[in-house]
């Protein structure tokens, strides 16, 4: 039928001014199957210019009624460094596993310049 419902609820905690903890739960029903999952991400401002991050996501999904449930897991670490007010560089390393890949490592480097 091409319709799906997505529900996401989350909270961001800031136990210290330099630390944030994000916790999210998501539920999807309808077109494309069902999904129950959650994400935990921690961000730490080590210095005014350097932010460190780490996180994990876990999902249980079923694409259609003919297949069973499968799980997907992602883990990542990253950092962002502000070179100037308008320039920053980010690095993220991620490890994923799901029905298709038992282990899938990826990395991403981004250079941002704000005009």
XYZ file of N, CA and C in Angstrom:
345
model
N 0.808 -1.197 0.000
C 0.000 0.000 0.000
C 0.853 1.264 0.000
N 2.147 1.137 0.176
C 3.038 2.281 0.092
C 3.002 3.216 1.282
N 2.339 2.824 2.368
C 2.273 3.689 3.536
C 3.029 3.080 4.700
N 3.609 3.920 5.497
C 4.317 3.461 6.678
C 4.221 4.494 7.784
N 4.299 4.040 9.000
C 4.282 4.918 10.160
C 5.613 4.795 10.883
N 6.196 5.948 11.212
C 7.468 5.985 11.917
C 7.272 6.768 13.207
N 7.705 6.183 14.313
C 7.628 6.836 15.614
C 9.030 6.889 16.198
N 9.428 8.052 16.646
C 10.747 8.218 17.255
C 10.568 9.017 18.538
N 11.144 8.511 19.596
C 11.133 9.232 20.856
C 12.556 9.204 21.404
N 12.979 10.311 21.959
C 14.342 10.360 22.454
C 14.533 11.420 23.504
N 15.699 11.384 24.087
C 16.042 12.353 25.113
C 17.526 12.675 24.998
N 17.869 13.916 25.256
C 19.259 14.333 25.318
C 19.545 14.767 26.748
N 20.541 14.147 27.332
C 20.948 14.467 28.695
C 22.266 15.228 28.648
N 22.418 16.203 29.526
C 23.659 16.962 29.608
C 24.103 16.962 31.081
N 24.749 15.860 31.519
C 25.164 15.797 32.923
C 26.256 16.811 33.275
N 27.046 17.208 32.291
C 28.072 18.234 32.441
C 27.990 19.147 31.227
N 28.531 20.340 31.309
C 28.467 21.257 30.170
C 29.239 20.731 28.971
N 30.199 19.845 29.186
C 31.013 19.327 28.083
C 30.564 17.955 27.589
N 29.501 17.400 28.165
C 29.078 16.039 27.831
C 27.593 15.988 27.520
N 27.244 15.371 26.375
C 25.839 15.106 26.058
C 25.669 13.625 25.785
N 24.526 13.109 26.197
C 24.167 11.714 25.969
C 22.802 11.716 25.293
N 22.730 11.161 24.078
C 21.484 11.074 23.316
C 21.005 9.631 23.311
N 19.737 9.430 23.678
C 19.128 8.104 23.671
C 17.844 8.208 22.860
N 17.696 7.355 21.831
C 16.524 7.369 20.955
C 15.969 5.963 20.805
N 14.642 5.883 20.684
C 13.961 4.640 20.334
C 13.143 4.929 19.083
N 13.204 4.024 18.103
C 12.391 4.218 16.906
C 11.628 2.946 16.566
N 10.430 3.144 16.043
C 9.528 2.065 15.645
C 8.983 2.423 14.285
N 9.014 1.439 13.380
C 8.485 1.643 12.037
C 7.566 0.487 11.706
N 6.391 0.805 11.127
C 5.421 -0.203 10.711
C 4.888 0.174 9.342
N 4.574 -0.816 8.541
C 3.945 -0.536 7.249
C 4.847 -0.888 6.095
N 4.780 -0.066 5.045
C 5.548 -0.309 3.825
C 7.030 -0.471 4.156
N 7.623 -1.530 3.672
C 9.029 -1.799 3.945
C 9.255 -2.681 5.155
N 8.180 -3.101 5.831
C 8.326 -4.007 6.960
C 8.205 -3.293 8.296
N 8.731 -3.955 9.329
C 8.690 -3.398 10.676
C 10.110 -3.260 11.203
N 10.262 -2.338 12.135
C 11.566 -2.117 12.743
C 11.367 -1.620 14.165
N 12.126 -2.172 15.087
C 12.250 -1.680 16.460
C 13.722 -1.456 16.687
N 14.093 -0.287 17.171
C 15.510 -0.059 17.367
C 15.809 1.063 18.316
N 17.067 1.196 18.608
C 17.492 2.251 19.503
C 18.901 2.698 19.205
N 19.202 3.915 19.647
C 20.523 4.507 19.435
C 20.983 5.168 20.725
N 22.254 5.019 21.016
C 22.899 5.703 22.124
C 24.125 6.411 21.566
N 24.225 7.718 21.791
C 25.387 8.463 21.316
C 25.875 9.385 22.420
N 27.197 9.430 22.586
C 27.837 10.261 23.594
C 28.772 11.229 22.882
N 28.659 12.524 23.226
C 29.530 13.563 22.672
C 30.242 14.264 23.830
N 31.546 14.424 23.678
C 32.350 15.059 24.718
C 33.183 16.172 24.103
N 33.022 17.374 24.627
C 33.816 18.515 24.169
C 35.108 18.533 24.979
N 36.152 17.906 24.416
C 37.432 17.801 25.110
C 38.086 19.162 25.279
N 37.975 19.995 24.261
C 38.446 21.377 24.286
C 37.413 22.192 23.513
N 37.499 23.520 23.529
C 36.550 24.290 22.712
C 36.630 23.959 21.212
N 37.752 23.454 20.759
C 37.903 23.142 19.332
C 37.687 21.665 19.006
N 37.775 20.766 19.986
C 37.744 19.322 19.722
C 36.549 18.663 20.389
N 35.716 18.004 19.561
C 34.594 17.211 20.062
C 34.849 15.744 19.723
N 34.729 14.873 20.724
C 34.859 13.433 20.553
C 33.471 12.808 20.660
N 33.237 11.739 19.893
C 31.919 11.107 19.889
C 32.060 9.596 19.782
N 31.074 8.908 20.338
C 30.991 7.454 20.218
C 29.517 7.082 20.307
N 29.163 5.973 19.668
C 27.769 5.579 19.713
C 27.542 4.159 19.273
N 26.306 3.720 19.486
C 25.898 2.378 19.094
C 24.424 2.419 18.714
N 24.063 1.589 17.744
C 22.664 1.447 17.323
C 22.353 -0.037 17.194
N 21.153 -0.406 17.593
C 20.715 -1.794 17.506
C 19.286 -1.797 16.984
N 19.045 -2.543 15.912
C 17.718 -2.625 15.298
C 17.321 -4.072 15.086
N 16.044 -4.366 15.313
C 15.441 -5.649 14.962
C 14.407 -5.331 13.902
N 14.529 -5.986 12.744
C 13.624 -5.644 11.642
C 13.138 -6.894 10.930
N 12.012 -6.734 10.249
C 11.431 -7.780 9.410
C 10.930 -7.098 8.155
N 11.468 -7.479 6.996
C 11.120 -6.799 5.735
C 9.740 -7.177 5.225
N 9.342 -8.451 5.339
C 8.002 -8.857 4.936
C 7.588 -10.072 5.753
N 6.316 -10.478 5.614
C 5.791 -11.574 6.438
C 6.392 -12.927 6.083
N 7.071 -13.044 4.950
C 7.667 -14.319 4.528
C 9.066 -14.535 5.115
N 9.656 -13.485 5.660
C 11.001 -13.616 6.223
C 10.946 -13.451 7.729
N 11.925 -13.995 8.392
C 11.994 -13.847 9.838
C 12.641 -12.530 10.229
N 12.742 -12.332 11.513
C 13.372 -11.126 12.007
C 14.885 -11.193 11.831
N 15.472 -10.055 11.633
C 16.933 -9.943 11.516
C 17.371 -8.776 12.408
N 18.659 -8.730 12.697
C 19.182 -7.637 13.516
C 20.267 -6.890 12.756
N 20.421 -5.651 13.126
C 21.490 -4.822 12.579
C 22.128 -4.085 13.751
N 23.458 -4.040 13.760
C 24.200 -3.362 14.818
C 25.231 -2.440 14.196
N 25.351 -1.232 14.736
C 26.356 -0.260 14.292
C 27.055 0.292 15.524
N 28.362 0.445 15.408
C 29.177 1.053 16.452
C 30.085 2.071 15.781
N 30.293 3.225 16.401
C 31.142 4.227 15.774
C 31.886 5.055 16.816
N 32.989 5.602 16.359
C 33.752 6.596 17.106
C 34.087 7.708 16.118
N 34.234 8.906 16.641
C 34.531 10.008 15.746
C 35.065 11.212 16.488
N 35.490 12.177 15.715
C 36.009 13.428 16.264
C 35.760 14.543 15.265
N 35.597 15.751 15.799
C 35.465 16.947 14.971
C 36.372 18.012 15.560
N 37.179 18.614 14.689
C 38.111 19.634 15.139
C 37.831 20.925 14.390
N 37.607 22.010 15.127
C 37.380 23.325 14.520
C 38.736 23.977 14.275
N 39.085 24.123 13.015
C 40.353 24.748 12.655
C 40.283 26.264 12.829
N 39.176 26.851 12.393
C 38.881 28.279 12.570
C 37.378 28.386 12.805
N 36.856 29.601 12.906
C 35.413 29.770 13.074
C 34.633 29.219 11.888
N 35.232 29.231 10.700
C 34.530 28.811 9.488
C 35.000 27.481 8.921
N 36.027 26.875 9.495
C 36.552 25.610 8.963
C 36.621 24.557 10.060
N 36.229 23.324 9.698
C 36.345 22.200 10.623
C 36.600 20.926 9.832
N 37.153 19.950 10.518
C 37.413 18.640 9.924
C 36.828 17.575 10.843
N 36.221 16.548 10.241
C 35.595 15.467 11.004
C 36.075 14.127 10.490
N 36.197 13.178 11.405
C 36.555 11.804 11.078
C 35.625 10.879 11.846
N 35.081 9.876 11.148
C 34.211 8.886 11.789
C 34.572 7.500 11.270
N 34.729 6.566 12.190
C 34.994 5.166 11.869
C 33.804 4.359 12.388
N 33.252 3.489 11.535
C 32.047 2.748 11.881
C 32.204 1.268 11.558
N 31.657 0.442 12.420
C 31.604 -1.011 12.206
C 30.140 -1.418 12.235
N 29.694 -2.133 11.193
C 28.299 -2.539 11.076
C 28.204 -4.032 10.841
N 27.120 -4.618 11.315
C 26.803 -6.004 10.968
C 25.289 -6.105 10.841
N 24.858 -6.880 9.835
C 23.432 -7.081 9.598
C 23.252 -8.383 8.829
N 22.068 -8.584 8.272
C 21.776 -9.819 7.539
C 22.692 -9.995 6.327
N 23.090 -8.895 5.711
C 23.925 -8.946 4.511
C 25.412 -9.046 4.834
N 25.867 -8.298 5.851
C 27.294 -8.237 6.189
C 27.508 -8.672 7.628
N 28.396 -9.638 7.826
C 28.742 -10.004 9.204
C 29.689 -8.980 9.802
N 30.441 -8.290 8.935
C 31.330 -7.220 9.389
C 31.554 -6.263 8.225
N 31.258 -4.998 8.454
C 31.422 -3.992 7.416
C 32.017 -2.748 8.069
N 33.291 -2.500 7.833
C 33.971 -1.342 8.413
C 34.013 -0.216 7.391
N 33.750 1.001 7.864
C 33.762 2.164 6.992
C 34.387 3.334 7.725
N 34.931 4.232 6.953
C 35.468 5.457 7.509
C 35.047 6.632 6.658
N 34.974 7.798 7.293
C 34.554 8.991 6.563
C 35.332 10.187 7.102
N 35.924 10.947 6.186
C 36.587 12.191 6.543
C 35.865 13.321 5.826
N 35.533 14.384 6.557
C 34.806 15.518 5.986
C 35.517 16.805 6.359
N 35.691 17.678 5.381
C 36.209 19.016 5.616
C 35.085 20.000 5.335
N 34.731 20.814 6.322
C 33.643 21.783 6.169
C 34.185 23.194 6.141
N 33.655 23.975 5.220
C 33.956 25.400 5.174
C 32.637 26.147 5.080
N 32.342 26.991 6.050
C 31.107 27.763 6.074
C 31.315 29.083 5.361
N 30.472 29.369 4.382
C 30.578 30.608 3.623
C 29.947 31.750 4.367
